[in-house]
mmCIF file of C-alpha atoms in Angstrom:
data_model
loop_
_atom_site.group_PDB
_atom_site.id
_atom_site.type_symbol
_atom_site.label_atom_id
_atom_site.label_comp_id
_atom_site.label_asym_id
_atom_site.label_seq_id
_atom_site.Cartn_x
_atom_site.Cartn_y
_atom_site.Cartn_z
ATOM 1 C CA UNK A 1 5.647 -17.100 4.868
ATOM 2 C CA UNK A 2 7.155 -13.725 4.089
ATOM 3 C CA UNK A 3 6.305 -10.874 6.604
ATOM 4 C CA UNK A 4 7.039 -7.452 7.877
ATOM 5 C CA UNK A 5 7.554 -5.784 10.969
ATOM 6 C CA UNK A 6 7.467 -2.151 11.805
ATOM 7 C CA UNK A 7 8.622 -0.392 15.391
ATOM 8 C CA UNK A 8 5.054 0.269 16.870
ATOM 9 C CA UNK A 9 3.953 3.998 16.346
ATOM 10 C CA UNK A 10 3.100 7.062 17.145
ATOM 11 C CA UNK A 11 6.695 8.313 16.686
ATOM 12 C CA UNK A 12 6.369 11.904 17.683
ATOM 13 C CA UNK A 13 9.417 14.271 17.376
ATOM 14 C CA UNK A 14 10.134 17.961 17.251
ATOM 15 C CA UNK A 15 11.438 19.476 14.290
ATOM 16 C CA UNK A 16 15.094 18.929 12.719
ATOM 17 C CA UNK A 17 15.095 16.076 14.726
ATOM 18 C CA UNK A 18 16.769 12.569 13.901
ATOM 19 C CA UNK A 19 14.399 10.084 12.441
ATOM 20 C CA UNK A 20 14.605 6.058 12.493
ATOM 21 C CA UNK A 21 11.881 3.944 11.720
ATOM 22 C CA UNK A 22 13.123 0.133 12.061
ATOM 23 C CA UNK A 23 11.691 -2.107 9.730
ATOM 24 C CA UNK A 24 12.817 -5.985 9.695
ATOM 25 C CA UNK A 25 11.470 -8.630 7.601
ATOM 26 C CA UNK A 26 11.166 -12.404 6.542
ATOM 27 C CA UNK A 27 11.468 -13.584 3.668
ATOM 28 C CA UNK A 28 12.385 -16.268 1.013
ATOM 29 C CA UNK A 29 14.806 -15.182 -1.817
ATOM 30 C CA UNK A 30 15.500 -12.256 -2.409
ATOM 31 C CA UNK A 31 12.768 -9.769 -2.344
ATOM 32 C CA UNK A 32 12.706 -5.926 -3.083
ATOM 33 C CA UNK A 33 11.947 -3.335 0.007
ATOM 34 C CA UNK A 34 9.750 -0.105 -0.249
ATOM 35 C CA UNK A 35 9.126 2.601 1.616
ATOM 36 C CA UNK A 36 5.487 4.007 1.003
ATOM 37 C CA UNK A 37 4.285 7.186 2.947
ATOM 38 C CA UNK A 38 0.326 8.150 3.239
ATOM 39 C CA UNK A 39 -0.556 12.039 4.057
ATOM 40 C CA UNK A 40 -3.901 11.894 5.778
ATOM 41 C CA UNK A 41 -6.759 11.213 3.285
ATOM 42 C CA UNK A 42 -3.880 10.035 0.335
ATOM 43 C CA UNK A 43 -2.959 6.723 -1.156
ATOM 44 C CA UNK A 44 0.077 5.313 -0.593
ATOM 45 C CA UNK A 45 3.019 6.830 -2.353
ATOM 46 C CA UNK A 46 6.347 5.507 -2.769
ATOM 47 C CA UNK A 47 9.360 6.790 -1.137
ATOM 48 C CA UNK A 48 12.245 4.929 -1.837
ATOM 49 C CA UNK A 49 13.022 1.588 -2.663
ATOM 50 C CA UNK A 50 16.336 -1.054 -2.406
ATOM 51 C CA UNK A 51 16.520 -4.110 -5.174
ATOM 52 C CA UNK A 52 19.452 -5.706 -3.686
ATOM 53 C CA UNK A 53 21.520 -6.522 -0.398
ATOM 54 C CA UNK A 54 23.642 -3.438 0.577
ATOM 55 C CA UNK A 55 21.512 -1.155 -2.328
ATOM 56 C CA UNK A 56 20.643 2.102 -0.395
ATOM 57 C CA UNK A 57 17.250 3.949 -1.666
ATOM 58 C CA UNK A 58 17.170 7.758 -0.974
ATOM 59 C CA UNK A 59 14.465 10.121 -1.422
ATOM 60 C CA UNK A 60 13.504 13.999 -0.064
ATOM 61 C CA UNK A 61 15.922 13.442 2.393
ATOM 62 C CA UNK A 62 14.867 9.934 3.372
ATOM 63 C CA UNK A 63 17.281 7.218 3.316
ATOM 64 C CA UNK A 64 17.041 3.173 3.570
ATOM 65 C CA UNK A 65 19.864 0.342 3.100
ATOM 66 C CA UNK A 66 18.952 -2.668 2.505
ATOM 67 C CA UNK A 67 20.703 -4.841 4.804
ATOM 68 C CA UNK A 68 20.552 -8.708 4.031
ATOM 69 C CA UNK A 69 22.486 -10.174 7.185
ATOM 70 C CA UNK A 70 20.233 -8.428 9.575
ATOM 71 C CA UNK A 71 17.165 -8.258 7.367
ATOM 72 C CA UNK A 72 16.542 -4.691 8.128
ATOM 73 C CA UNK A 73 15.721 -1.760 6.145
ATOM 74 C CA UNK A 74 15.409 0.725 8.398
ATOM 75 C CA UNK A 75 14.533 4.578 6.875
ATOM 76 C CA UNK A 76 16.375 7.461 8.657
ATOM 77 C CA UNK A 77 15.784 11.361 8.150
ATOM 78 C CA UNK A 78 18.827 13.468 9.398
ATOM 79 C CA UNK A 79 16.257 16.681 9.904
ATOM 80 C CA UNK A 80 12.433 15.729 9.943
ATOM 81 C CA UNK A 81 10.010 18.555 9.388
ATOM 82 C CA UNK A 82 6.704 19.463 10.193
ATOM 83 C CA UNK A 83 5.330 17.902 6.298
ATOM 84 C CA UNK A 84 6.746 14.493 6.771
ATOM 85 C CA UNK A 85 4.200 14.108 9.587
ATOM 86 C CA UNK A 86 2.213 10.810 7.674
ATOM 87 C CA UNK A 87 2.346 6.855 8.168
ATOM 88 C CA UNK A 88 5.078 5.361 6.985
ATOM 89 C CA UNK A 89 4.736 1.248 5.532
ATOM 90 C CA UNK A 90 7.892 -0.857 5.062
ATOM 91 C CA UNK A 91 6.598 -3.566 1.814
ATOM 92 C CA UNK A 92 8.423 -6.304 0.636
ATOM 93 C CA UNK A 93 7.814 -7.083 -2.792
ATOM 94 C CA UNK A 94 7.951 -10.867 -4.549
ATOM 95 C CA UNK A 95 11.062 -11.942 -6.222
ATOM 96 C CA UNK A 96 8.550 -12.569 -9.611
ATOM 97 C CA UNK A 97 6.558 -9.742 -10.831
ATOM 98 C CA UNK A 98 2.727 -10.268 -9.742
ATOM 99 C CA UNK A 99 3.511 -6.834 -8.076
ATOM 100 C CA UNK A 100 2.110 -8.335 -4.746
ATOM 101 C CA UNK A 101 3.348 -6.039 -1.940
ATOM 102 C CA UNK A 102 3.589 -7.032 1.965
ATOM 103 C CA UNK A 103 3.090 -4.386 4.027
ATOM 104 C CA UNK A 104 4.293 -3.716 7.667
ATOM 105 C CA UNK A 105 1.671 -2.325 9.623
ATOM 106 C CA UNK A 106 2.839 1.431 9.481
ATOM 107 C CA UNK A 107 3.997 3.756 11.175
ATOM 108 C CA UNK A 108 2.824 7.608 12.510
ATOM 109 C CA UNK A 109 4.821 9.894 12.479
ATOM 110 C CA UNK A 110 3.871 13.163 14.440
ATOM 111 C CA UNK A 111 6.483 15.976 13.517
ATOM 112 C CA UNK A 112 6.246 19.170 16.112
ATOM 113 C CA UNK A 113 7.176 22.778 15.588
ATOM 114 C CA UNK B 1 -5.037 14.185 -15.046
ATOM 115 C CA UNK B 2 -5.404 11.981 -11.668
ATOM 116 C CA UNK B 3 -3.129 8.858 -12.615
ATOM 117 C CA UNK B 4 -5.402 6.227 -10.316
ATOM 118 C CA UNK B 5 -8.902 7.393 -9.722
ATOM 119 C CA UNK B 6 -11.454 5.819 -7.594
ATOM 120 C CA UNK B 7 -15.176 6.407 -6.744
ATOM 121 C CA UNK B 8 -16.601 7.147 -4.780
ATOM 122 C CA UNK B 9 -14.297 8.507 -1.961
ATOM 123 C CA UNK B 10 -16.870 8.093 1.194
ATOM 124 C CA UNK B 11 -19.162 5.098 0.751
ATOM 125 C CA UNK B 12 -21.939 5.282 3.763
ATOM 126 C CA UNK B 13 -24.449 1.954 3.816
ATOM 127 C CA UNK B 14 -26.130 -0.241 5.514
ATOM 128 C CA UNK B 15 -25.616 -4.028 6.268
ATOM 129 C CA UNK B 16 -27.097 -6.248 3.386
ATOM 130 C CA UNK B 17 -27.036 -4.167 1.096
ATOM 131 C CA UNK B 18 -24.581 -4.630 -2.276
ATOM 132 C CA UNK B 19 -22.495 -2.190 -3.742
ATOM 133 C CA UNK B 20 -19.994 -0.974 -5.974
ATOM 134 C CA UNK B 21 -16.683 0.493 -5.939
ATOM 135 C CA UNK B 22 -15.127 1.995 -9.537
ATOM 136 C CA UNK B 23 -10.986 2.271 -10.607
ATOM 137 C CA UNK B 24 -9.453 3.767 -13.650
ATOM 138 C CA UNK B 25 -6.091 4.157 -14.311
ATOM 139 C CA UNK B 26 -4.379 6.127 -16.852
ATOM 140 C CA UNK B 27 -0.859 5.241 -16.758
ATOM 141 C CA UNK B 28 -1.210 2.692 -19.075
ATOM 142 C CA UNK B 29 -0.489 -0.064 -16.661
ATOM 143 C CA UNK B 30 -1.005 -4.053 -17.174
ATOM 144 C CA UNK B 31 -2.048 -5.065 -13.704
ATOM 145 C CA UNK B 32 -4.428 -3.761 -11.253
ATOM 146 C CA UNK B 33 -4.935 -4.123 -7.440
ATOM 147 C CA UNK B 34 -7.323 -3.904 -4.681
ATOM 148 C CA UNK B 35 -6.220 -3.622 -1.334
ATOM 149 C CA UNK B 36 -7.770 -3.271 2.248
ATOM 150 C CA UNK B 37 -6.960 -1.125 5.360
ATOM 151 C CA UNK B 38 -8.148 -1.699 8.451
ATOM 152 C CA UNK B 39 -9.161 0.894 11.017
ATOM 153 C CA UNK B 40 -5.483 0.478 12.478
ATOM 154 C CA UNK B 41 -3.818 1.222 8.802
ATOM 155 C CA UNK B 42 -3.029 -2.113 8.000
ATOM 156 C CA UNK B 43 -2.935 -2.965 4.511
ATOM 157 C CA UNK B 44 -3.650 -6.427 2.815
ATOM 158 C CA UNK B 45 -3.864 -7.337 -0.894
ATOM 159 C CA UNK B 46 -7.559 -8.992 -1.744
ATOM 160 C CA UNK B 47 -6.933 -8.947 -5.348
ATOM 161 C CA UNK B 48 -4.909 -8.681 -8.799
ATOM 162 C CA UNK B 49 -5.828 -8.651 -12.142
ATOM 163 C CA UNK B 50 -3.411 -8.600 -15.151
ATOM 164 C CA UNK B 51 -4.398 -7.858 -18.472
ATOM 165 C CA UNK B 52 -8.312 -8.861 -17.544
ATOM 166 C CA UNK B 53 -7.419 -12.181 -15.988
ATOM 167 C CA UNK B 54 -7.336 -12.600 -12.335
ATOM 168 C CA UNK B 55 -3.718 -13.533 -11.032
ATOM 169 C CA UNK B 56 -4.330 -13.180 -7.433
ATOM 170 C CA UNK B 57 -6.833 -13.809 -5.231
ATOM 171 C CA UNK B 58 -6.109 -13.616 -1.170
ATOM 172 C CA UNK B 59 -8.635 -15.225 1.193
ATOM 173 C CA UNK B 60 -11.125 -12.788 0.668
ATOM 174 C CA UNK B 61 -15.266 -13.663 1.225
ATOM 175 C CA UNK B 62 -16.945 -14.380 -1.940
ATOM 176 C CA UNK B 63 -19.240 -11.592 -1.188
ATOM 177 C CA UNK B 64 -16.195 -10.095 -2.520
ATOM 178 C CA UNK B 65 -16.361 -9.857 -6.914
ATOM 179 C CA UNK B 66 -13.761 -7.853 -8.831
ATOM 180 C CA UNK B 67 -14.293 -7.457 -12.217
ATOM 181 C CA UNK B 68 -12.197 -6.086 -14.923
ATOM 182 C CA UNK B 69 -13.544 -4.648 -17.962
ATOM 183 C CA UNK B 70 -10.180 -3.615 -19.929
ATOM 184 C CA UNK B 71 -6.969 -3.381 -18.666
ATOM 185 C CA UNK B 72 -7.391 0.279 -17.809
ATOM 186 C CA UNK B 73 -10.704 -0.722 -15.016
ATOM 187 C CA UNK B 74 -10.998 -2.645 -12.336
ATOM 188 C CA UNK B 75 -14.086 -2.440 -10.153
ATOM 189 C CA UNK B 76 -14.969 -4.479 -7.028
ATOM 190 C CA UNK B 77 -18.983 -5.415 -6.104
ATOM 191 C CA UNK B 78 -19.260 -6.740 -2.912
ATOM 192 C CA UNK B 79 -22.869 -8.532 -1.852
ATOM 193 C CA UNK B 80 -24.494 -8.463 1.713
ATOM 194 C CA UNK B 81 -22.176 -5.901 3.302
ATOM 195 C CA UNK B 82 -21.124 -6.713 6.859
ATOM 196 C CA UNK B 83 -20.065 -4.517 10.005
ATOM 197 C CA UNK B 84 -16.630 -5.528 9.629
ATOM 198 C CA UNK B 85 -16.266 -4.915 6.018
ATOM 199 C CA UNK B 86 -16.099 -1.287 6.901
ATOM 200 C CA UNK B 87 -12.234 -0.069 5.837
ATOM 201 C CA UNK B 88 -10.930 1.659 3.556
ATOM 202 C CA UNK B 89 -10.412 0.054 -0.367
ATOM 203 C CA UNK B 90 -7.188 1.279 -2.112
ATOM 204 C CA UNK B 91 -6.551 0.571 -6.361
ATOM 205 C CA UNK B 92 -3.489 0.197 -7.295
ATOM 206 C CA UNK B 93 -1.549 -0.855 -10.496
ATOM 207 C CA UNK B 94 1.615 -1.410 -11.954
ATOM 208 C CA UNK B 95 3.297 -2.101 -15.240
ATOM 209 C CA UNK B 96 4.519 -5.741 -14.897
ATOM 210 C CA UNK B 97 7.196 -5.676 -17.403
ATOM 211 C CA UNK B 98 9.181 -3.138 -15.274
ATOM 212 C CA UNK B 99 10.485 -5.320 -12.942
ATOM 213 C CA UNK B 100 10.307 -3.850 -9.539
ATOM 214 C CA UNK B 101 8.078 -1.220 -10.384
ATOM 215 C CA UNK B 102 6.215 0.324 -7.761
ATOM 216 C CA UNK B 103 2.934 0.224 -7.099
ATOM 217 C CA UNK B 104 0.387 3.642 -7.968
ATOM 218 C CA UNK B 105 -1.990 4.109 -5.490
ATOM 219 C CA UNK B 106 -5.704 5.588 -5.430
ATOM 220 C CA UNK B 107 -6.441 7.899 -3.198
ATOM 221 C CA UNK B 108 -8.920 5.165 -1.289
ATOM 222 C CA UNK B 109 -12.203 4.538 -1.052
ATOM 223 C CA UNK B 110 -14.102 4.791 2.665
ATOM 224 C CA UNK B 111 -16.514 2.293 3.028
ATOM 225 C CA UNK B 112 -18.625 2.278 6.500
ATOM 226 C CA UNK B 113 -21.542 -0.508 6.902
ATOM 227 C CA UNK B 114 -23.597 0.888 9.747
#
């Protein structure tokens, strides 16, 4: 079945540094990849999102390709700061529209003055 | 003007007993969503409702009864709480004839069984 993986967390990093977050994924089709982030005591809230093979979302700074031959969406930051510090969730969506998401199983990010 | 609302936000009980959790959403959205997350943030869909009808339904305990009054509510009533049903319960919804559309999340609801 479809699934998600996310690089195991905490990610901790100091400010203006570099930020990757790998995110790879299985799937039939072709599916649509998110990029939710969840502040401590929010809902999830999406970031970004890619539709299509080679589609690139971008959002505050964030940025995600969607990369069919190596099924990878991986989200980058050129300059974190000490607000992005959240969880991070890589979804894959269904090629129909029942909305269903699968989630990744997140990923903390600790961002350091 | 909170666009996905849920209540209550801490839900403290004890096992056996039944109880409630209440969504609202006022984007004007078709389909609704409840979703779990464990204590280590992972997130699983239990169900979906579109337009009052049920359109998913996960492997989820029949302890476990959503129930949608209008396409704006969708509550969830589970029986005979359990230890491990403690997580916290996010709503969701979407407008399904926006293909793609992302999902709006509450802002969860923490259930501990004690």
């Amino acid at each position: 079945g479809n699934s998600v993986t996310q690089m195991e967390g905490p990610v901790t990093l100091s400010e203006e540094a570099f930020l990757t977050i790998n995110c790879t994924y299985t799937a039939t089709g072709y599916p649509s990849l998110f990029w939710y982030v969840q502040y401590p005591g929010e809902g999830l809230q999406l970031l970004l999102k890619a539709t299509k093979a080679d589609d690139k979302g971008s959002n505050k700074g964030f940025e995600a390709t969607y990369r069919k031959e190596t099924t990878s969406f991986h989200l980058e930051k050129g300059s974190v700061q000490v607000s992005d510090s959240a969880v991070y969730f890589c979804a894959l969506g269904g090629s129909g529209n029942t909305g269903k998401l699968i989630f990744g199983q997140g990923t903390t990010l600790q961002v350091k003055p | 003007d909170t666009a996905v609302s849920q209540t209550p936000k801490y839900l403290v009980t004890q096992m056996g007993n039944d109880k409630s959790i209440k969504c609202e959403q006022n984007l004007g959205h078709d389909t609704m969503y409840w979703y779990k997350q464990d204590s280590k943030k992972f997130l699983k869909i239990m169900f979906s409702y579109n337009n009052k009808e049920l359109i998913i339904n996960e492997t989820v305990p029949n302890r476990f009864s959503p129930k949608s009054p209008d396409k704006a509510h969708l509550n969830l009533h589970i029986n005979s709480l359990e230890l491990g049903d403690s997580a916290v319960y996010f709503c969701a919804s979407s407008p399904t004839s926006v293909r793609n559309s992302p999902l709006h999340f509450g802002n969860g609801t923490r259930l501990t069984v004690t």
